[in-house]
Tab-separated table of C-alpha atoms in Angstrom:
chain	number	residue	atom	x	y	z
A	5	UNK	CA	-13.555	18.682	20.791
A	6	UNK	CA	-15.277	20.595	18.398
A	7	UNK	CA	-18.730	20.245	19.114
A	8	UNK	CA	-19.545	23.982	19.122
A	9	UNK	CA	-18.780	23.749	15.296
A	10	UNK	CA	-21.506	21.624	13.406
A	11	UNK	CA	-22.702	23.668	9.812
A	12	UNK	CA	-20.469	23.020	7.092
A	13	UNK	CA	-20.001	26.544	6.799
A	14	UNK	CA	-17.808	26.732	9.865
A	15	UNK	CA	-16.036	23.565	9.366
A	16	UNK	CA	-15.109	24.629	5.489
A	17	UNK	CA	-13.879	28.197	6.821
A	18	UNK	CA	-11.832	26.469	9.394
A	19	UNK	CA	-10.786	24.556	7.290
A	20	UNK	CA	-9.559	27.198	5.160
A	21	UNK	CA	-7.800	28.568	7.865
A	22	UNK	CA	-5.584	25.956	8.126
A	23	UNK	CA	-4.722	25.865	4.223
A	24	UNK	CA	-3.761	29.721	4.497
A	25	UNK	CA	-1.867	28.841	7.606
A	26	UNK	CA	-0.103	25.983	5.369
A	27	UNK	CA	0.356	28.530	2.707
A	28	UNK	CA	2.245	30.698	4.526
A	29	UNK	CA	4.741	28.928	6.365
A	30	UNK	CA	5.440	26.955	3.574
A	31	UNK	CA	5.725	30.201	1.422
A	32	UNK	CA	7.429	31.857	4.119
A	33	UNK	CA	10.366	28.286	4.132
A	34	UNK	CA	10.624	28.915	0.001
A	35	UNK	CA	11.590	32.793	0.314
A	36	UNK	CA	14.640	31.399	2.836
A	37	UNK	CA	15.435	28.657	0.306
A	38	UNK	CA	14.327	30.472	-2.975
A	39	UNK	CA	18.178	31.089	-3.850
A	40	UNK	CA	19.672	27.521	-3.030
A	41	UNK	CA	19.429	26.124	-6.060
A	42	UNK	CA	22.004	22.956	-5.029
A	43	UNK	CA	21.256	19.572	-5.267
A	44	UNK	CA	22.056	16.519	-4.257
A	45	UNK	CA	21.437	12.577	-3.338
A	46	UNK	CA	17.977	11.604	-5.069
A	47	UNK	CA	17.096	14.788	-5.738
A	48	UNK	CA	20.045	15.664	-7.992
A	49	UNK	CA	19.536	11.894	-9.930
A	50	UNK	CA	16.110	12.864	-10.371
A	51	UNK	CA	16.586	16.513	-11.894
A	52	UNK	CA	19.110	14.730	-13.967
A	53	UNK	CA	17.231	11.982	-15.145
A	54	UNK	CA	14.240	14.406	-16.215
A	55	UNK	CA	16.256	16.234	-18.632
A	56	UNK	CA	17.671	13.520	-20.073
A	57	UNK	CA	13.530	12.513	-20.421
A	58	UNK	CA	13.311	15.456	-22.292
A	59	UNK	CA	15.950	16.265	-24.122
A	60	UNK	CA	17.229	12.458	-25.149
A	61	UNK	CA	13.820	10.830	-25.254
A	62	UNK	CA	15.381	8.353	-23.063
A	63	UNK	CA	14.220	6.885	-19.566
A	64	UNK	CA	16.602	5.669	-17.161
A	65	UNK	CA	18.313	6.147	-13.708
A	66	UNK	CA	21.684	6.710	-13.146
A	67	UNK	CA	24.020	8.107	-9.908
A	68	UNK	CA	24.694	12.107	-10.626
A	69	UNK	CA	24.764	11.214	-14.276
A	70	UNK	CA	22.692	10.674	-17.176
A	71	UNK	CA	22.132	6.972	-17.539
A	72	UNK	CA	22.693	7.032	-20.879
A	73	UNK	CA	20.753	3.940	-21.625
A	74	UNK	CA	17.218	2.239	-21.093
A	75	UNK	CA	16.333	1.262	-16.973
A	76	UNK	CA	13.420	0.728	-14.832
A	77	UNK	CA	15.434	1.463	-11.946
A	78	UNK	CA	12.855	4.019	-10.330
A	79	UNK	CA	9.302	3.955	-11.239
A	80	UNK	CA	8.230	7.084	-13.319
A	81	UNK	CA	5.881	8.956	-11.379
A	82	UNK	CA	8.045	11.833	-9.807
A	83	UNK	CA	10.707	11.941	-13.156
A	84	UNK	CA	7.852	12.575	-15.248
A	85	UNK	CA	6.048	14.931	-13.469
A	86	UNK	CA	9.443	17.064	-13.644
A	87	UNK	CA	10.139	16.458	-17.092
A	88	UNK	CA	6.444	17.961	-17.826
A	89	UNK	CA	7.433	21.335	-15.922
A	90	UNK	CA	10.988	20.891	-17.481
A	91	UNK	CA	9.402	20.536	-21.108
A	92	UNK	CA	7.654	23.890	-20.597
A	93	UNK	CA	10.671	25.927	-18.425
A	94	UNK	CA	13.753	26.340	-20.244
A	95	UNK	CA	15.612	28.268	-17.366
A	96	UNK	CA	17.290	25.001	-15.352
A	97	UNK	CA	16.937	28.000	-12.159
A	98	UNK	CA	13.242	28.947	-13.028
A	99	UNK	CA	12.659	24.989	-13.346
A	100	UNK	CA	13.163	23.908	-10.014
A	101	UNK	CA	11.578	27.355	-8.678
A	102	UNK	CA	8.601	26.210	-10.726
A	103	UNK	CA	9.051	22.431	-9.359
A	104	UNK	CA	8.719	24.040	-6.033
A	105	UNK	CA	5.667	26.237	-5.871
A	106	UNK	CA	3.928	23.708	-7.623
A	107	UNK	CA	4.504	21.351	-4.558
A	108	UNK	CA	4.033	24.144	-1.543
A	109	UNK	CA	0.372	24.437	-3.934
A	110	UNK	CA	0.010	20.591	-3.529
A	111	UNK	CA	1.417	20.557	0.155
A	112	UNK	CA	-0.752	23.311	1.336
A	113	UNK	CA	-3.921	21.407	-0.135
A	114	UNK	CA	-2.657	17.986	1.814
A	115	UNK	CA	-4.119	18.324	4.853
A	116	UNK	CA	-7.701	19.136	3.131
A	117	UNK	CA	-7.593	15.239	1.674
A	118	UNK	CA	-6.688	14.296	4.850
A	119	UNK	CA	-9.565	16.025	6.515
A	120	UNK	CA	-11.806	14.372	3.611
A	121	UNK	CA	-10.910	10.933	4.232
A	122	UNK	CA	-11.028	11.029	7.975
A	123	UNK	CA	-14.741	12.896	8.205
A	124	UNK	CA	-15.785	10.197	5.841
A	125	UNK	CA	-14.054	7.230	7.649
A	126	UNK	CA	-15.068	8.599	11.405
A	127	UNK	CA	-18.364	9.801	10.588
A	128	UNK	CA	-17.049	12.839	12.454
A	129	UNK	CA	-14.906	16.046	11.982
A	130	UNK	CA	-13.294	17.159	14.947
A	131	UNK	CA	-9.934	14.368	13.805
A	132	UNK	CA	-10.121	15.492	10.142
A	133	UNK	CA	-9.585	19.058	11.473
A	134	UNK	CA	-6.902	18.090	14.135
A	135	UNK	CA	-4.733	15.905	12.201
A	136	UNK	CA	-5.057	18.841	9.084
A	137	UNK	CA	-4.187	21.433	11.931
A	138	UNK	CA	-0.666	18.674	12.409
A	139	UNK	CA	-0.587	18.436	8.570
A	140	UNK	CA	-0.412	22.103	8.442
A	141	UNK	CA	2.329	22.933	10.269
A	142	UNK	CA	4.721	19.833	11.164
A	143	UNK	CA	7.727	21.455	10.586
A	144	UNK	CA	9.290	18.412	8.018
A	145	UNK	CA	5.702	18.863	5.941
A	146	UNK	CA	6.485	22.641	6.041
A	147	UNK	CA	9.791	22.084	4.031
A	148	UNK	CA	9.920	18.740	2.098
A	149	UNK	CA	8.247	21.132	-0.897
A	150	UNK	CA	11.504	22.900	-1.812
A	151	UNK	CA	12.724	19.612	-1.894
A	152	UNK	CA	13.173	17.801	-5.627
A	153	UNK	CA	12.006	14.737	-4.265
A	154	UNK	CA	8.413	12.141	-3.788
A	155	UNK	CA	7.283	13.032	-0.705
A	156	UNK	CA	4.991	15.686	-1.072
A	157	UNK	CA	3.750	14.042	-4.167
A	158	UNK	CA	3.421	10.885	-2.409
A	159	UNK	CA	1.466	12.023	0.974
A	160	UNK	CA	-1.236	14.074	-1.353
A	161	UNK	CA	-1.803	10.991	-3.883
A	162	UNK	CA	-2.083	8.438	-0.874
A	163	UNK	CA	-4.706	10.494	0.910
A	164	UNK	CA	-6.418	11.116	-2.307
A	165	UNK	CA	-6.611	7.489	-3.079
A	166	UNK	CA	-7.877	6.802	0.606
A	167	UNK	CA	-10.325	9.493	0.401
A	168	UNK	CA	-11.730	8.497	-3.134
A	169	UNK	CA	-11.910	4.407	-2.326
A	170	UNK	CA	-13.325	4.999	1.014
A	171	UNK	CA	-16.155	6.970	-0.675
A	172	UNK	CA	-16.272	4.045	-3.312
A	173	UNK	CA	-16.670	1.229	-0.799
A	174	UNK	CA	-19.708	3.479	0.476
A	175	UNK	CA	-21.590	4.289	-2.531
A	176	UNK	CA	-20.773	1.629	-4.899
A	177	UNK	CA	-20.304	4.026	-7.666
A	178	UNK	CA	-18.168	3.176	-10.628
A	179	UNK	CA	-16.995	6.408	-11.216
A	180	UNK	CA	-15.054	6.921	-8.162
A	181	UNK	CA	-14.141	3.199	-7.772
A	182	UNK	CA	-12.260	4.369	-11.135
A	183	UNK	CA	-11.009	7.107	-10.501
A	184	UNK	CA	-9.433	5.511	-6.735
A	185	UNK	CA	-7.708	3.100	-9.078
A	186	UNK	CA	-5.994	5.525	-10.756
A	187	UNK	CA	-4.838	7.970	-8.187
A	188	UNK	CA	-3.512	4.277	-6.452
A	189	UNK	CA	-1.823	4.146	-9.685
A	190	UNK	CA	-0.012	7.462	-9.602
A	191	UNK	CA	1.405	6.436	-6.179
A	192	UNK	CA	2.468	3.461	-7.129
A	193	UNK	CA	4.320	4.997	-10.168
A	194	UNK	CA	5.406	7.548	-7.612
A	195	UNK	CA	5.999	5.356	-4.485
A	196	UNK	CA	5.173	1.539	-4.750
A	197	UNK	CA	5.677	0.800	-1.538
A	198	UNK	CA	1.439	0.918	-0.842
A	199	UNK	CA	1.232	-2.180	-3.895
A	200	UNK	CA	0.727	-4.939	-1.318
A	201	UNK	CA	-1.687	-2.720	0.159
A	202	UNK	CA	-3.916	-2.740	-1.869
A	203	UNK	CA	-6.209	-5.466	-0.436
A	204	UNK	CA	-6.461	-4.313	2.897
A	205	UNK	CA	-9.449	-1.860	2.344
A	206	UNK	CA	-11.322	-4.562	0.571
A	207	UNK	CA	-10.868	-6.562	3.994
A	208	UNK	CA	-11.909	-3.855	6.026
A	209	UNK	CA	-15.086	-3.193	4.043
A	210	UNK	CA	-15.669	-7.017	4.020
A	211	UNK	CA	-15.962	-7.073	8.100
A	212	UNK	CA	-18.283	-4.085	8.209
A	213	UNK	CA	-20.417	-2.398	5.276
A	214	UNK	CA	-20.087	-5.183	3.088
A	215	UNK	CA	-20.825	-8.032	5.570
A	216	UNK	CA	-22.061	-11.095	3.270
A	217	UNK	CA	-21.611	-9.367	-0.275
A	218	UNK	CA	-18.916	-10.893	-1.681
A	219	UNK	CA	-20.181	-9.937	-5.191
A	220	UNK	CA	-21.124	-6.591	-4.303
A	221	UNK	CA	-17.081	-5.969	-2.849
A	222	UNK	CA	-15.825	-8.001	-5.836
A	223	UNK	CA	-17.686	-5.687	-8.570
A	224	UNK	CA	-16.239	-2.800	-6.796
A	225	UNK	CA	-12.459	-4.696	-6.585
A	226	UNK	CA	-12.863	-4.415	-10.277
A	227	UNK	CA	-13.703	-1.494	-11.345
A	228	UNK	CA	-11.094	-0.422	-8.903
A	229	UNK	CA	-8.486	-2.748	-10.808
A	230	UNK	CA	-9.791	-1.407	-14.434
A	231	UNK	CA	-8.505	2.282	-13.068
A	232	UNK	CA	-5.082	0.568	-12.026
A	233	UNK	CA	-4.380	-0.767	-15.144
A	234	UNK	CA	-5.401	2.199	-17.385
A	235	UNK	CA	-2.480	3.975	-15.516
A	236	UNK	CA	0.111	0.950	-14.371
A	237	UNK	CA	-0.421	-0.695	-18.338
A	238	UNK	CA	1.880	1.465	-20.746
A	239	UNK	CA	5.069	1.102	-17.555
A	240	UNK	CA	4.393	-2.543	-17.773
A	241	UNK	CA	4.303	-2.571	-21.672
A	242	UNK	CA	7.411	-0.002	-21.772
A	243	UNK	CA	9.298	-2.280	-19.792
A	244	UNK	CA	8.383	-5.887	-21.340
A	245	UNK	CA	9.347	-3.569	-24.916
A	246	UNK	CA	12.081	-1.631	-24.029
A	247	UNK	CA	13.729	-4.094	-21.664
A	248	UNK	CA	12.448	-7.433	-22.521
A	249	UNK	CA	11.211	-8.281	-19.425
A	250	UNK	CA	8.015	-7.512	-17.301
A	251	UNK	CA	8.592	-5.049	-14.737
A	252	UNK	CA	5.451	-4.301	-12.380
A	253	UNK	CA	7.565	-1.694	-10.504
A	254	UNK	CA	10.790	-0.934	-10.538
A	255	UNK	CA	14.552	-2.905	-10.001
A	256	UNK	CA	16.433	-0.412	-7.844
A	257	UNK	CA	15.404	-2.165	-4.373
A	258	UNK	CA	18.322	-4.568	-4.462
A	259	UNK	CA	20.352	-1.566	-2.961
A	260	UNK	CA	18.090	-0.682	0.299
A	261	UNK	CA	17.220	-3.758	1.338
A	262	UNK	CA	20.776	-5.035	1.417
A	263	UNK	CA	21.781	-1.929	3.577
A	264	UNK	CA	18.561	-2.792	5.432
A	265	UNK	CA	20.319	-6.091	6.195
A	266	UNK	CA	23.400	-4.454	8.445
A	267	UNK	CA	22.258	-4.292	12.395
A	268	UNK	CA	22.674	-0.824	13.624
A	269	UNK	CA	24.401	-0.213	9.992
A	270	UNK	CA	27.614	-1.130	11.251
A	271	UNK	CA	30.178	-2.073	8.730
A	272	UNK	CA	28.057	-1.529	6.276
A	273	UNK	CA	29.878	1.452	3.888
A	274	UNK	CA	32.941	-1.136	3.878
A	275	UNK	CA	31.080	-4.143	3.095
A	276	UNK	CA	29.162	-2.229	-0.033
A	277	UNK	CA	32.745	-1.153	-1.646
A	278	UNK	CA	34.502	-4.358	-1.035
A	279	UNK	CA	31.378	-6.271	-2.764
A	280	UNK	CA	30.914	-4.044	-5.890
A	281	UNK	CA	28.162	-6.208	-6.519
A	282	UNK	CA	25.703	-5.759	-9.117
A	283	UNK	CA	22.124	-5.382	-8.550
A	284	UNK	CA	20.551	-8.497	-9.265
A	285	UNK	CA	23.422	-9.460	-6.983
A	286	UNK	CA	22.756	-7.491	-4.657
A	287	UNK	CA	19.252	-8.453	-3.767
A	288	UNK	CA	21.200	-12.090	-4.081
A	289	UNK	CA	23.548	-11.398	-1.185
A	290	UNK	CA	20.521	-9.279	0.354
A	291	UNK	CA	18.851	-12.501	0.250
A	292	UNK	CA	21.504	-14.360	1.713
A	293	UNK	CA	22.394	-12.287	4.984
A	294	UNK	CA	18.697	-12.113	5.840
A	295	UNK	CA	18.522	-15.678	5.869
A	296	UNK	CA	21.939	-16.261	7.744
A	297	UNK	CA	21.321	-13.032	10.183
A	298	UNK	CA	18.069	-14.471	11.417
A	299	UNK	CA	19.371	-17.968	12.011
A	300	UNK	CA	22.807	-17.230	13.570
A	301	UNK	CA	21.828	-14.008	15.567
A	302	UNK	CA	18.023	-14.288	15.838
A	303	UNK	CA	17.726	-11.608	18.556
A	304	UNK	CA	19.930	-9.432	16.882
A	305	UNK	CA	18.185	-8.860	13.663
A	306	UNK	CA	14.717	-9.241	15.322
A	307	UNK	CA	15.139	-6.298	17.313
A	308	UNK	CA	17.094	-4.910	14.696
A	309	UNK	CA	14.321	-5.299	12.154
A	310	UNK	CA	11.511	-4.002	14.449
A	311	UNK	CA	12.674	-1.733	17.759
A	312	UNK	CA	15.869	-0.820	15.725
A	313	UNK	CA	14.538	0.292	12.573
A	314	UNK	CA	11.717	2.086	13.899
A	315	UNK	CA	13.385	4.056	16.217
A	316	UNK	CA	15.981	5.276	13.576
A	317	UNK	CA	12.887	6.299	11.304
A	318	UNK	CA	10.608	8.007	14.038
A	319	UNK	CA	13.221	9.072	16.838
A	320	UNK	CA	14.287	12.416	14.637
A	321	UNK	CA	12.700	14.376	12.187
A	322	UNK	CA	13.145	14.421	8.265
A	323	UNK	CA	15.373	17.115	6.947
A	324	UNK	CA	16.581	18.144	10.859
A	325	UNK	CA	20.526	18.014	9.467
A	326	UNK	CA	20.600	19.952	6.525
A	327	UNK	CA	17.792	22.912	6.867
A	328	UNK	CA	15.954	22.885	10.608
A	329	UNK	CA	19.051	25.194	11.762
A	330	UNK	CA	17.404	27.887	9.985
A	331	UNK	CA	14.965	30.330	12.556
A	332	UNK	CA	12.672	29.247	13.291
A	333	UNK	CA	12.065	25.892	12.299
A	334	UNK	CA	15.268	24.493	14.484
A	335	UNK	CA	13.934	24.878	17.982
A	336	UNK	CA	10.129	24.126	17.135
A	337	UNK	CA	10.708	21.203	15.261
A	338	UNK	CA	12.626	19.524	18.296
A	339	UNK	CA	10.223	20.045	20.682
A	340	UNK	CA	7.242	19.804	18.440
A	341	UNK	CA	8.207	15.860	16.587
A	342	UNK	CA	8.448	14.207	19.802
A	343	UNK	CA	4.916	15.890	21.355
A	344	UNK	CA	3.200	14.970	17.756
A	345	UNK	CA	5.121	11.024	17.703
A	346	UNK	CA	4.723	9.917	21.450
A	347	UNK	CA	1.003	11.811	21.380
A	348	UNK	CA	0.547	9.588	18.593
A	349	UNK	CA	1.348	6.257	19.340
A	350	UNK	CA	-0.609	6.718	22.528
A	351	UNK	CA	-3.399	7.510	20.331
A	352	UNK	CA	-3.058	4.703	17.974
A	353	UNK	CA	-2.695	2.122	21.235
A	354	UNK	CA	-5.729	3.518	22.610
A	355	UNK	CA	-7.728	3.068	19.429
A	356	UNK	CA	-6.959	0.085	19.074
A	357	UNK	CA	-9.166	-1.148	22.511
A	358	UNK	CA	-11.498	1.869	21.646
A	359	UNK	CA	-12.693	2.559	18.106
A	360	UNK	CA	-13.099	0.020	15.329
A	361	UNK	CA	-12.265	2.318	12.642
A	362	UNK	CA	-8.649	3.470	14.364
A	363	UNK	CA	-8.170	0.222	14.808
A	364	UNK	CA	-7.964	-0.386	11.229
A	365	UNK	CA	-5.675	2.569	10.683
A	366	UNK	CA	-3.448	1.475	13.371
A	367	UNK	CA	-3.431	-1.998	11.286
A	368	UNK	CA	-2.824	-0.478	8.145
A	369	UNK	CA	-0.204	1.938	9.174
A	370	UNK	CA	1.665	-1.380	10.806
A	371	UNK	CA	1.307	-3.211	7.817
A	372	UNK	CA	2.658	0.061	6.125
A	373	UNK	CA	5.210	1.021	8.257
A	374	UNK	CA	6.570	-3.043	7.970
A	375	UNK	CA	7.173	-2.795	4.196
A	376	UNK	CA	9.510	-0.179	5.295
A	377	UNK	CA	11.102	-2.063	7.411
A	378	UNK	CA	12.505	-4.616	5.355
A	379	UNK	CA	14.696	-1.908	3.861
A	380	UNK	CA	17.069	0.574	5.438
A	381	UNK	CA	15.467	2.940	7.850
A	382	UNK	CA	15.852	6.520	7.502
A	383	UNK	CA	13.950	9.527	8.270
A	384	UNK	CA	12.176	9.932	4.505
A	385	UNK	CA	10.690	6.786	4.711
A	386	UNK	CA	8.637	7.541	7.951
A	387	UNK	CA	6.883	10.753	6.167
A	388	UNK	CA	3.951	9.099	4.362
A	389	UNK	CA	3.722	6.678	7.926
A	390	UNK	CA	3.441	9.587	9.858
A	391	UNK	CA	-0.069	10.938	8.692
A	392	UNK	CA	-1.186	7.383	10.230
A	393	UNK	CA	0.733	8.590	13.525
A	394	UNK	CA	-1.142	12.005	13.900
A	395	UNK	CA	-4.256	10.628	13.080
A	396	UNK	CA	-3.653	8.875	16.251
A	397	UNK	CA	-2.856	12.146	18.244
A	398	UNK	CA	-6.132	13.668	17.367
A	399	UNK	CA	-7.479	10.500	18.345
A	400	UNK	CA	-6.232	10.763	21.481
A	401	UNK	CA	-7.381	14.749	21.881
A	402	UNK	CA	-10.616	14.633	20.899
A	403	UNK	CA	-11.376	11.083	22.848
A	404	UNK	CA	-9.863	12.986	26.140
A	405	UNK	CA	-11.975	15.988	25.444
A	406	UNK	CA	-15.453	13.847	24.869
A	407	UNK	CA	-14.140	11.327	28.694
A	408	UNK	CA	-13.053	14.956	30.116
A	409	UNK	CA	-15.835	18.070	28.944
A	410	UNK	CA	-18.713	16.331	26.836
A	411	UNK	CA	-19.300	12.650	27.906
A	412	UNK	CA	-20.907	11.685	24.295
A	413	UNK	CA	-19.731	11.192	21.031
A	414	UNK	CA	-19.011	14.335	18.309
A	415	UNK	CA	-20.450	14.678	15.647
């Protein structure tokens, strides 16, 4: 696909291309939004919760409120990092305007660590520079930054970590075995979704560069862990301290993965306000209807907790209900999601028979993409999934263009 382009000199200016193009519409999104200063859902708990953080001294989670007492409902990563703009901006309007051009800077930088951890993974640019192109300019990427919430956070921090413990696992240096420990700790503290993840590079490695050195992989496991803990240690001590328990994420899961448990979410809303159940009882009766949905109505929840799921997360677009009805995000967005998520999961299919390395990013995306299933689907959850899903589309591009135009591999 892009065989023309080989210096790094080209490649780097293209790829600057694509961050001004990333700058701009994302820019372009914040001057429509700059005056909506509204907010609501997680986005309103979290503003909340980060000036209680700084003007109470006090950590916890509450529903449009201050909490008013101790929690490790959420994990800290996002409250904190608005509580350290909030510390420094007095003006509550200024604040989130700050909030946000700090994450269209962070947004518009996202698809250069994905073009870093591809090139290094595929020995090969042309995908890095596709799937940044996608990055770029997928219209829910575009806007989550005015957004008060993890995402854009959360895509930049995963494809840092990726980036910096691929490049570990290659050169078996300590420093950025380190230092991929403790961006994997900011997105756990951010999004801890990726914890039981955290093996599956070490396998990868294991079946190909590291074939027979269990020591050498192990040595690197460690210093990876030693950057984890430097990071994850003070929430775990905070917790055990503060709460008198041991807390290695957070306790507000309860609530999703019950609503998870409702087929189709039917009768769900009702069954939540008749319960009023607490949330140690709600991961109880979560528990319980899991057990009793799978034996009773196997097909049911199977499908429901596979097909179902995934087509409510991936069949629309984050964000299309409240903002994509302003010009001209609306109309591309519609036409362009489908293109980029059917393109995709071609992609990822193919790569699987094709190309050893997509075939461990279609793994790891399925293994991803499963942890989200267990809890109820919606359109936020499939954002950090969806890098995964275009990396598959410029798979599938730049495979057609080498069977189609060049007959031999890119380099």
């Amino acid at each position: 696909m892009m065989k023309g382009i080989q210096t790094s000199k080209s490649i780097w200016l293209i790829l600057g291309i694509i961050v001004i193009v990333a700058s701009l519409l994302r820019g372009a999104f914040f001057i429509q939004q700059m005056r909506i200063f509204q907010l609501s859902g997680d986005a309103l708990n979290y503003h909340i919760m980060a000036h209680q953080l700084v003007e109470d001294h006090l950590y916890g989670y509450a529903l449009a409120r201050k909490s008013g007492e101790s929690n490790s409902y959420i994990t800290p990563g996002y409250p904190v990092f608005l509580a350290g703009v909030y510390s420094v901006i007095q003006d509550p309007y200024l604040q989130i305007t700050a909030v946000r051009l700090i994450q269209i800077a962070i947004g518009a930088l996202t698809p250069v660590f994905a073009f870093l951890f591809l090139r290094r993974i595929f020995r090969r640019n042309d995908i890095g520079i596709v799937t940044a192109l996608l990055i770029a300019i997928y219209p829910p990427f575009v806007q989550a930054p005015v957004q008060l919430l993890t995402e854009v956070l959360a895509m930049a921090t995963m494809l840092l970590y990726l980036w910096l413990m691929t490049v570990a696992l290659e050169t078996r240096k300590w420093s950025y075995s380190v230092l991929a420990g403790l961006i994997f700790a900011v997105q756990i503290l951010i999004r801890p979704v990726m914890l039981p993840l955290a093996i599956v590079p070490f396998i990868y490695a294991l079946a190909t560069c590291y074939r027979g050195n269990i020591a050498g992989l192990f040595k690197v496991g460690v210093q990876t862990a030693i950057g984890v803990l430097i990071l994850m240690l003070p929430w775990w001590i905070r917790n055990y301290i503060v709460l008198d328990k041991l807390i290695l994420t957070a306790t507000g899961s309860a609530n999703p993965l019950l609503a998870g448990t409702y087929p189709n979410m039917e009768h769900m809303f009702e069954d939540f306000k008749r319960a009023g159940y607490t949330s140690a009882e709600q991961s109880w009766y979560a528990k319980k209807r899991i057990i009793e949905g799978f034996t009773t109505q196997p097909l049911v929840f199977l499908k429901w907790y596979t097909i179902g799921k995934t087509k409510v997360m991936f069949q629309t677009p984050w964000l299309y209900q409240e903002l994509y009805k302003t010009p001209p995000f609306y109309g591309f967005n519609l036409a362009f999601h489908p293109i980029v998520m059917w393109t995709g999961f071609v992609g990822m299919l193919v790569g699987l028979f094709t190309n050893r390395v997509m075939r461990f990013l279609t793994v790891y995306a399925a293994l991803f993409l499963s942890l989200y299933l267990i809890f109820i689907p919606t359109t936020r959850y499939a954002y950090q999934v969806i890098f995964f899903v275009m990396t598959g589309a410029a798979f599938l591009v730049c495979w057609l263009a080498e069977k189609l135009f060049y007959r031999k591999k890119t380099i």
